[in-house]
Amino acid sequence: MDRQNWIILSAGDNVAVATAPIAEGSDVANVKTRQKIDAGHKIAITDIPQGMPVVKYGQAIGRTTADVKAGDHVHSHNLHFENDRLAATANSAPEEASADDKARTFMGYRRADGRAATRNYIGIIASVNCSTTVCRAIADEANRTILPHYDGIDGFVPIVHDQGCGMSSTGDGMNVLHRTLAGYTRHVNFGGVLMIGLGCEVNQLTLYGQSGAGASKRHFNIQDAGGSRRAVERAMGVLREIAADVGREKRVPISVGEIIIGLQCGGSDGFSGITANPALGVAADLLAAAGGTAILSETSEIYGAEHLLRSRAVSDEVAKKLDEKIAWWEDYVALHGASLDNNPSPGNKRGGLTTILEKSLGAVAKGGRSPLTAVYGYAERVTAPGLVFMDTPGYDPVSATGQVAGGANMIAFTTGRGSCFGCRPAPSLKLASNSALYASMEEDMDIDCGTIVTGDATISGKGREIFDLIVETASGKKTKSEIFGYGDNEFVPWHLGATL
């Protein structure tokens, strides 16, 4: 039997999407196509009069500029997006979670403060660029000489960056850096932390206290230790004490409601918005229904769809916070002579995307269809359950760094081109939007979402597969990026403010 070469992304859609070229006169959702349809393009599955919304992903992506008949190709010639946002259509219901879904547990670490961890790392955190080389040397030496004695420790992770001095001690730049580093020092996947400064930098260690009380949270300056080599020697003594404490931790059953997952996409393609992203959205809905948290981010990449996201806000206060983040970004890019209103590129249009809203909805699909419960600034500590939004740039390493600083104990990352990424201490799952990518980069990709296109899987079924893998990964199963060793170089705090 021939494979179905089209897909309807949400109940209530009035268009289907071709997953392969479709000849004129072919059957699509009980209608005959009236023209040849290229892969990635839209087909009307009912008559859509002029001026009426075209609905994809369960939301209006624009209005028709002419009468559209069932079976017609829907694209730039008969669809446009008004500058004023279209009213949100009724939201489709989130993926329904069963009692068994909500009762699931994972094998994680229960910290002394009650939080749940998915990994048991020890972090070597640089307060300033000047201490990055020493931090790397400390981590290398600890992994070589201390780690072999502790099966319960996942590794010593250097968290290094290029900031911390040559900047104002006040203002947005320092506030964001301090908030990000503070988030990592208290991250639940770090059973212990050693923070290393140089001694004379703007970002002083005293700003961080002891990074939280206890023998497993320590810090010192290189200058006080007597130089680089002596700093490494001193660190080994400190880390042996920390490891003796952290190495005793054991995994115990914990509700999946304590998983906090950051949702990311990068290196996207024409199938990302119809396979991997909505499938991840199903998993996010299941996690939210079980009491867990899914963090949607990348503000510049939801632009055009933000009013649809705000329509799912649980309160006016949450909706207002989202509006404020969008307004800040509009002012920010205007200050630099740019614009957020990036209409789909010629390449996007050839791939079937017609409006900026359609493009943004593909990214927003990662968040599923659950209510929006909270909005956070970059790297702010996330405490609300359900679907939340964190204001971040669209650049993946910066965005994921903010999510992890906010408390994400896992990352799920969709890609169509093959982005390679890890984000220690949070394990990062890679979801391929097409099977060709999965086959060519199988050692980097954890799940093949391209089977949705071939008809071998549904969005709902693939979403449940992702949910299962999230639980397995939280319980200790290593991701492909962990196996390769990604995660030491992907810590990239958002750089705001002047370099002095």
XYZ file of C-alpha atoms in Angstrom:
500
model
C 0.000 0.000 0.000
C 1.277 3.472 -0.866
C 2.373 5.596 2.045
C 0.281 8.643 2.924
C 2.163 11.697 1.661
C 0.336 14.367 3.635
C -0.336 15.208 7.277
C -2.886 17.235 9.256
C -1.098 18.782 12.227
C -4.008 19.522 14.560
C -7.720 18.910 14.885
C -9.516 21.936 13.464
C -6.926 22.648 10.757
C -8.380 23.519 7.356
C -5.137 22.694 5.521
C -3.000 19.585 5.247
C 0.769 19.649 4.627
C 2.407 17.630 1.860
C 5.203 15.415 3.192
C 6.247 14.495 -0.361
C 5.343 15.878 -3.805
C 1.657 15.286 -4.592
C 0.348 15.086 -8.154
C -2.736 16.968 -9.299
C -5.886 14.899 -8.795
C -4.519 12.971 -5.807
C -6.617 12.139 -2.767
C -5.805 14.218 0.312
C -8.101 14.037 3.343
C -11.066 13.034 1.172
C -10.557 15.831 -1.373
C -8.853 15.875 -4.790
C -5.859 18.153 -5.241
C -6.491 20.800 -7.911
C -2.796 21.494 -8.584
C 0.558 19.805 -8.123
C 1.698 20.308 -4.502
C 5.369 20.365 -3.501
C 6.655 18.822 -0.279
C 6.168 21.119 2.717
C 3.367 23.073 1.064
C -0.266 23.395 2.158
C -3.454 21.973 0.630
C -6.919 23.266 1.519
C -9.030 20.391 2.843
C -12.226 22.465 2.812
C -13.457 25.571 1.019
C -12.000 28.749 2.598
C -13.764 31.958 1.443
C -11.796 35.148 0.809
C -10.810 36.935 4.017
C -11.220 33.877 6.239
C -8.450 32.428 8.421
C -6.217 29.606 7.236
C -5.711 27.322 10.218
C -2.548 25.247 10.769
C -1.228 23.888 14.091
C -4.736 24.619 15.382
C -4.152 28.389 14.912
C -4.771 30.991 12.236
C -1.618 31.680 10.204
C -3.160 34.355 7.950
C -6.205 35.207 5.824
C -7.045 34.199 2.291
C -6.798 36.912 -0.370
C -9.156 35.024 -2.705
C -11.725 32.251 -2.511
C -9.911 28.958 -1.960
C -11.494 25.677 -2.993
C -10.914 22.344 -1.279
C -7.862 20.768 -2.915
C -6.226 24.106 -3.801
C -2.589 24.904 -3.136
C -2.460 27.501 -0.301
C 0.582 29.766 -0.397
C 1.754 33.344 -1.005
C -0.546 33.793 -4.007
C -3.715 33.413 -1.946
C -2.666 33.881 1.699
C -1.214 36.819 3.632
C -0.498 37.810 7.212
C -1.770 41.176 8.396
C 0.473 43.457 10.413
C -2.103 43.381 13.172
C -2.134 40.015 14.896
C -5.040 37.754 14.002
C -7.331 36.777 16.818
C -6.405 33.443 18.337
C -8.624 30.573 17.341
C -9.809 28.176 20.014
C -6.853 26.256 21.375
C -6.839 22.528 20.785
C -6.763 20.506 23.974
C -3.380 19.319 25.270
C -2.400 15.684 24.800
C -4.496 13.709 27.270
C -2.430 12.113 30.025
C -3.595 8.881 31.639
C -3.489 8.087 35.329
C -0.444 5.908 34.600
C 1.310 8.828 32.857
C 0.763 11.037 35.889
C 1.923 8.346 38.312
C 5.230 7.610 36.580
C 8.511 7.882 38.426
C 12.167 8.119 37.449
C 15.277 7.079 39.332
C 16.901 10.340 40.419
C 18.896 11.922 43.220
C 17.035 13.524 46.125
C 19.097 16.480 47.350
C 19.181 17.665 50.955
C 17.030 20.689 50.088
C 14.354 18.425 48.595
C 15.033 19.071 44.906
C 15.331 16.254 42.351
C 18.416 15.727 40.181
C 18.854 13.659 37.029
C 22.676 13.618 37.215
C 25.346 13.750 39.951
C 28.157 15.959 38.658
C 30.654 18.178 40.473
C 31.061 21.611 38.884
C 34.294 23.612 38.563
C 32.925 27.095 37.896
C 34.964 30.103 36.748
C 33.896 33.476 38.111
C 35.889 35.227 35.379
C 37.588 34.536 32.054
C 40.978 34.791 33.820
C 40.321 31.562 35.742
C 39.023 29.451 32.840
C 42.331 27.736 32.034
C 42.843 26.783 35.668
C 39.255 25.496 35.903
C 39.821 23.264 32.873
C 43.089 21.994 34.354
C 41.350 21.257 37.668
C 38.519 19.360 35.950
C 40.961 17.358 33.801
C 43.067 16.385 36.822
C 40.023 15.518 38.926
C 38.515 13.362 36.175
C 41.868 11.573 35.827
C 42.737 11.024 39.490
C 39.560 11.316 41.622
C 36.658 10.173 39.426
C 37.845 6.528 39.069
C 37.287 6.067 42.815
C 33.610 7.093 42.711
C 31.147 5.189 40.513
C 28.307 7.391 41.755
C 29.783 10.636 40.370
C 29.096 11.390 36.710
C 32.145 13.616 36.292
C 33.838 16.922 37.049
C 32.519 19.646 34.716
C 34.355 22.904 33.918
C 31.897 25.791 33.540
C 33.923 28.543 31.873
C 33.146 31.720 29.934
C 34.617 34.975 28.586
C 33.083 37.507 30.989
C 33.534 38.651 34.592
C 35.874 41.619 34.123
C 36.240 44.582 31.763
C 32.586 45.344 32.480
C 30.554 47.531 34.797
C 29.925 46.154 38.275
C 26.288 47.248 37.938
C 23.680 47.185 35.188
C 22.147 44.544 32.932
C 25.403 42.889 31.903
C 26.585 42.100 35.424
C 23.079 41.278 36.649
C 22.601 38.670 33.913
C 26.066 37.155 34.402
C 25.644 36.958 38.172
C 22.162 35.445 37.871
C 23.426 32.857 35.376
C 26.460 31.811 37.422
C 24.437 31.742 40.627
C 21.956 29.442 38.883
C 24.748 27.043 37.968
C 26.309 27.089 41.442
C 23.011 25.934 42.913
C 22.028 23.658 40.016
C 20.485 20.471 41.316
C 22.566 18.258 38.978
C 25.714 19.521 40.677
C 26.068 17.539 43.880
C 29.074 19.737 44.644
C 30.637 22.920 43.308
C 34.081 24.526 43.457
C 34.086 28.121 42.187
C 37.433 29.592 41.149
C 38.256 33.291 40.756
C 41.459 35.118 39.948
C 41.118 37.613 42.786
C 41.097 41.094 41.254
C 38.153 40.760 38.853
C 34.911 42.764 38.839
C 32.839 39.606 39.419
C 34.116 38.861 42.925
C 33.559 35.478 44.589
C 32.127 37.271 47.616
C 29.033 37.975 45.499
C 28.225 34.264 45.653
C 28.770 33.560 49.360
C 29.628 29.887 49.698
C 27.298 29.077 46.767
C 24.987 27.557 49.356
C 26.062 26.209 52.731
C 27.800 22.896 53.191
C 31.074 21.120 52.584
C 30.137 20.388 48.962
C 30.004 24.106 48.010
C 33.426 25.799 48.114
C 35.468 28.567 46.457
C 38.865 30.292 46.404
C 40.972 32.685 44.296
C 44.066 31.756 42.240
C 46.002 34.723 43.617
C 45.332 33.580 47.198
C 46.439 30.044 46.319
C 49.832 31.239 45.081
C 49.368 30.865 41.318
C 47.957 28.494 38.735
C 49.762 25.248 39.559
C 49.260 25.696 43.297
C 45.587 26.457 42.643
C 45.220 23.083 40.907
C 46.967 21.332 43.788
C 44.759 23.091 46.348
C 41.648 22.208 44.327
C 42.485 18.505 44.408
C 42.403 18.526 48.207
C 39.092 20.390 48.234
C 37.546 18.151 45.569
C 38.520 14.960 47.381
C 36.515 16.233 50.355
C 33.568 17.164 48.149
C 33.694 13.832 46.275
C 33.631 11.864 49.528
C 30.308 13.552 50.286
C 28.777 13.579 46.779
C 29.893 10.034 45.964
C 27.547 8.612 48.591
C 24.434 9.779 46.738
C 22.139 7.023 45.403
C 19.290 7.111 42.910
C 15.788 6.753 44.361
C 12.274 6.730 42.807
C 10.998 10.288 42.208
C 7.821 11.539 40.538
C 8.209 12.677 36.913
C 6.484 15.823 38.157
C 9.909 16.958 39.364
C 11.476 16.935 35.892
C 12.157 20.421 34.495
C 12.958 20.277 30.790
C 14.219 23.065 28.548
C 12.799 22.995 25.004
C 15.205 23.976 22.211
C 15.420 23.895 18.417
C 18.296 24.702 16.098
C 19.425 23.946 12.580
C 15.741 23.576 11.685
C 14.381 22.460 8.326
C 11.038 22.336 6.530
C 9.956 19.317 8.558
C 10.900 20.592 12.036
C 7.523 22.269 12.527
C 5.532 19.251 11.378
C 7.424 16.376 13.004
C 9.949 16.909 15.820
C 8.524 20.140 17.253
C 4.877 19.069 17.614
C 5.972 15.622 18.825
C 8.081 17.288 21.512
C 5.001 19.379 22.285
C 3.053 16.199 23.037
C 5.781 15.095 25.448
C 5.718 18.560 27.059
C 1.939 18.257 27.529
C 2.305 14.853 29.188
C 5.026 16.161 31.483
C 2.958 19.217 32.411
C -0.076 17.037 33.144
C 2.081 14.963 35.500
C 3.106 18.091 37.416
C 6.425 18.644 35.657
C 7.747 21.776 33.971
C 8.549 22.517 30.320
C 10.447 25.746 29.548
C 9.757 27.317 26.142
C 12.197 30.086 25.178
C 13.825 31.886 22.217
C 11.745 35.089 22.275
C 12.960 36.292 18.898
C 11.733 33.049 17.331
C 8.194 33.155 18.720
C 7.672 36.687 17.402
C 4.469 36.787 15.379
C 2.925 33.979 17.430
C 3.294 35.561 20.854
C -0.362 36.660 20.983
C -1.437 33.061 20.492
C 0.840 31.957 23.309
C -0.468 34.741 25.561
C -4.047 33.572 24.839
C -3.120 30.449 26.816
C -1.885 32.443 29.823
C -3.490 31.460 33.102
C -3.798 35.094 34.217
C -3.631 38.670 32.960
C -0.390 39.087 34.910
C 1.291 36.252 32.999
C 0.033 37.624 29.668
C 1.306 41.106 30.560
C 4.773 39.760 31.382
C 4.980 38.123 27.956
C 3.898 41.363 26.266
C 6.608 43.233 28.177
C 9.289 40.828 26.963
C 8.179 41.273 23.336
C 8.153 45.074 23.709
C 11.679 45.006 25.170
C 12.928 42.983 22.198
C 11.307 45.354 19.703
C 13.134 48.283 21.342
C 16.374 46.306 21.664
C 16.652 45.323 17.996
C 15.507 48.796 16.851
C 18.378 50.285 18.856
C 20.740 48.206 16.724
C 19.002 48.998 13.434
C 17.396 45.579 13.082
C 13.850 44.203 13.163
C 12.141 41.178 14.665
C 9.605 41.124 11.828
C 11.579 38.700 9.679
C 9.249 37.396 7.026
C 10.059 33.897 5.764
C 13.113 33.909 3.529
C 12.946 32.824 -0.120
C 14.259 29.442 1.001
C 11.568 29.179 3.662
C 8.922 30.008 1.060
C 10.224 27.400 -1.347
C 9.898 24.958 1.526
C 6.229 25.865 1.987
C 6.256 28.562 4.688
C 4.098 31.568 3.795
C 3.908 33.925 6.806
C 6.032 34.816 9.826
C 3.241 33.461 12.013
C 3.423 30.082 10.303
C 7.186 30.065 10.838
C 6.888 31.042 14.511
C 4.127 28.518 15.150
C 6.518 25.783 14.078
C 8.859 26.852 16.881
C 6.060 27.380 19.425
C 4.812 23.840 18.692
C 7.600 22.542 20.974
C 5.536 23.849 23.893
C 2.501 21.701 23.124
C -0.949 23.043 23.932
C -0.910 23.334 27.723
C -1.791 26.606 29.511
C 1.042 29.098 29.996
C 1.565 29.278 33.763
C 4.477 31.746 34.154
C 6.954 34.014 32.342
C 10.560 34.434 33.520
C 13.493 36.655 32.714
C 16.732 35.166 31.438
C 18.259 32.688 33.917
C 15.639 33.425 36.580
C 14.878 30.527 38.870
C 11.888 28.569 37.551
C 9.450 27.461 40.245
C 6.057 27.170 38.507
C 4.885 23.802 37.127
C 3.405 23.319 33.673
C 4.385 25.170 30.506
C 6.412 28.306 31.274
C 8.254 30.815 29.102
C 11.769 32.159 29.669
C 12.952 35.244 27.800
C 16.111 34.318 25.872
C 17.738 35.055 22.505
C 17.206 32.564 19.711
C 20.885 31.521 19.695
C 20.756 27.981 21.050
C 23.761 27.874 23.429
C 22.775 31.185 25.048
C 19.134 30.134 25.316
C 19.876 26.697 26.791
C 22.383 28.222 29.238
C 19.597 30.445 30.581
C 17.228 27.498 30.915
C 19.764 25.416 32.823
C 20.616 28.372 35.065
C 16.881 28.609 35.759
C 16.801 24.998 36.928
C 16.226 22.789 33.884
C 17.531 19.337 34.809
C 17.124 18.152 31.190
C 17.168 19.636 27.666
C 15.284 18.394 24.586
C 16.667 19.801 21.323
C 15.036 19.371 17.898
C 17.008 19.758 14.676
C 16.564 19.211 10.967
C 20.049 20.048 9.750
C 22.041 18.282 12.446
C 22.967 20.636 15.294
C 25.446 19.028 17.688
C 24.912 20.074 21.265
C 25.262 19.142 24.901
C 24.585 21.184 28.007
C 26.166 19.680 31.096
C 25.123 19.312 33.835
C 21.714 18.807 32.152
C 21.559 15.820 29.752
C 20.508 16.905 26.260
C 18.290 14.781 23.996
C 18.572 15.365 20.237
C 15.448 14.850 18.119
C 15.906 14.578 14.337
C 13.059 16.004 12.240
C 13.758 13.744 9.261
C 14.960 10.190 8.804
C 17.766 11.098 6.389
C 19.389 13.195 9.107
C 18.924 10.451 11.673
C 20.554 7.903 9.355
C 23.506 10.149 8.526
C 24.139 11.340 12.125
C 22.786 8.456 14.188
C 25.617 8.738 16.716
C 24.387 12.269 17.565
C 20.603 11.825 17.318
C 18.542 10.151 20.056
C 15.163 9.883 18.272
C 14.074 9.798 14.623
C 10.929 11.920 14.251
C 11.005 11.517 10.468
C 8.863 8.396 10.815
C 5.902 10.780 11.221
C 6.430 11.857 7.606
C 6.606 8.298 6.304
C 3.414 7.349 8.137
C 5.154 4.848 10.399
C 4.377 6.990 13.455
C 1.869 9.600 14.547
C 2.669 12.881 16.278
C 0.970 11.572 19.401
C 2.786 8.243 19.287
C 6.167 9.854 18.687
C 5.478 12.299 21.509
C 4.909 9.411 23.873
C 8.152 7.827 22.669
C 9.943 11.080 23.525
C 8.237 11.166 26.925
C 9.430 7.610 27.617
C 12.990 8.562 26.670
C 12.832 11.642 28.897
C 11.997 9.375 31.836
C 14.730 6.869 30.927
C 17.289 9.653 30.517
C 16.302 11.246 33.821
C 16.928 7.815 35.351
C 20.520 7.696 34.090
C 20.442 6.500 30.476
C 23.152 8.460 28.671
C 22.212 10.604 25.689
C 24.224 10.526 22.483
C 25.748 13.922 23.283
C 26.813 12.686 26.738
C 28.428 9.600 25.235
C 30.484 11.751 22.844
C 31.418 14.250 25.556
C 29.481 17.388 24.645
C 28.711 19.937 27.322
C 31.973 21.515 28.491
C 32.041 24.242 25.824
C 28.344 25.046 25.470
C 28.021 27.285 28.531
C 27.382 30.692 26.909
C 25.796 33.359 29.151
C 23.890 36.158 27.426
C 26.316 39.071 26.939
C 24.594 42.396 27.669
C 26.143 45.781 28.323
C 29.379 47.514 27.358
C 32.848 46.023 27.391
C 35.036 48.516 29.271
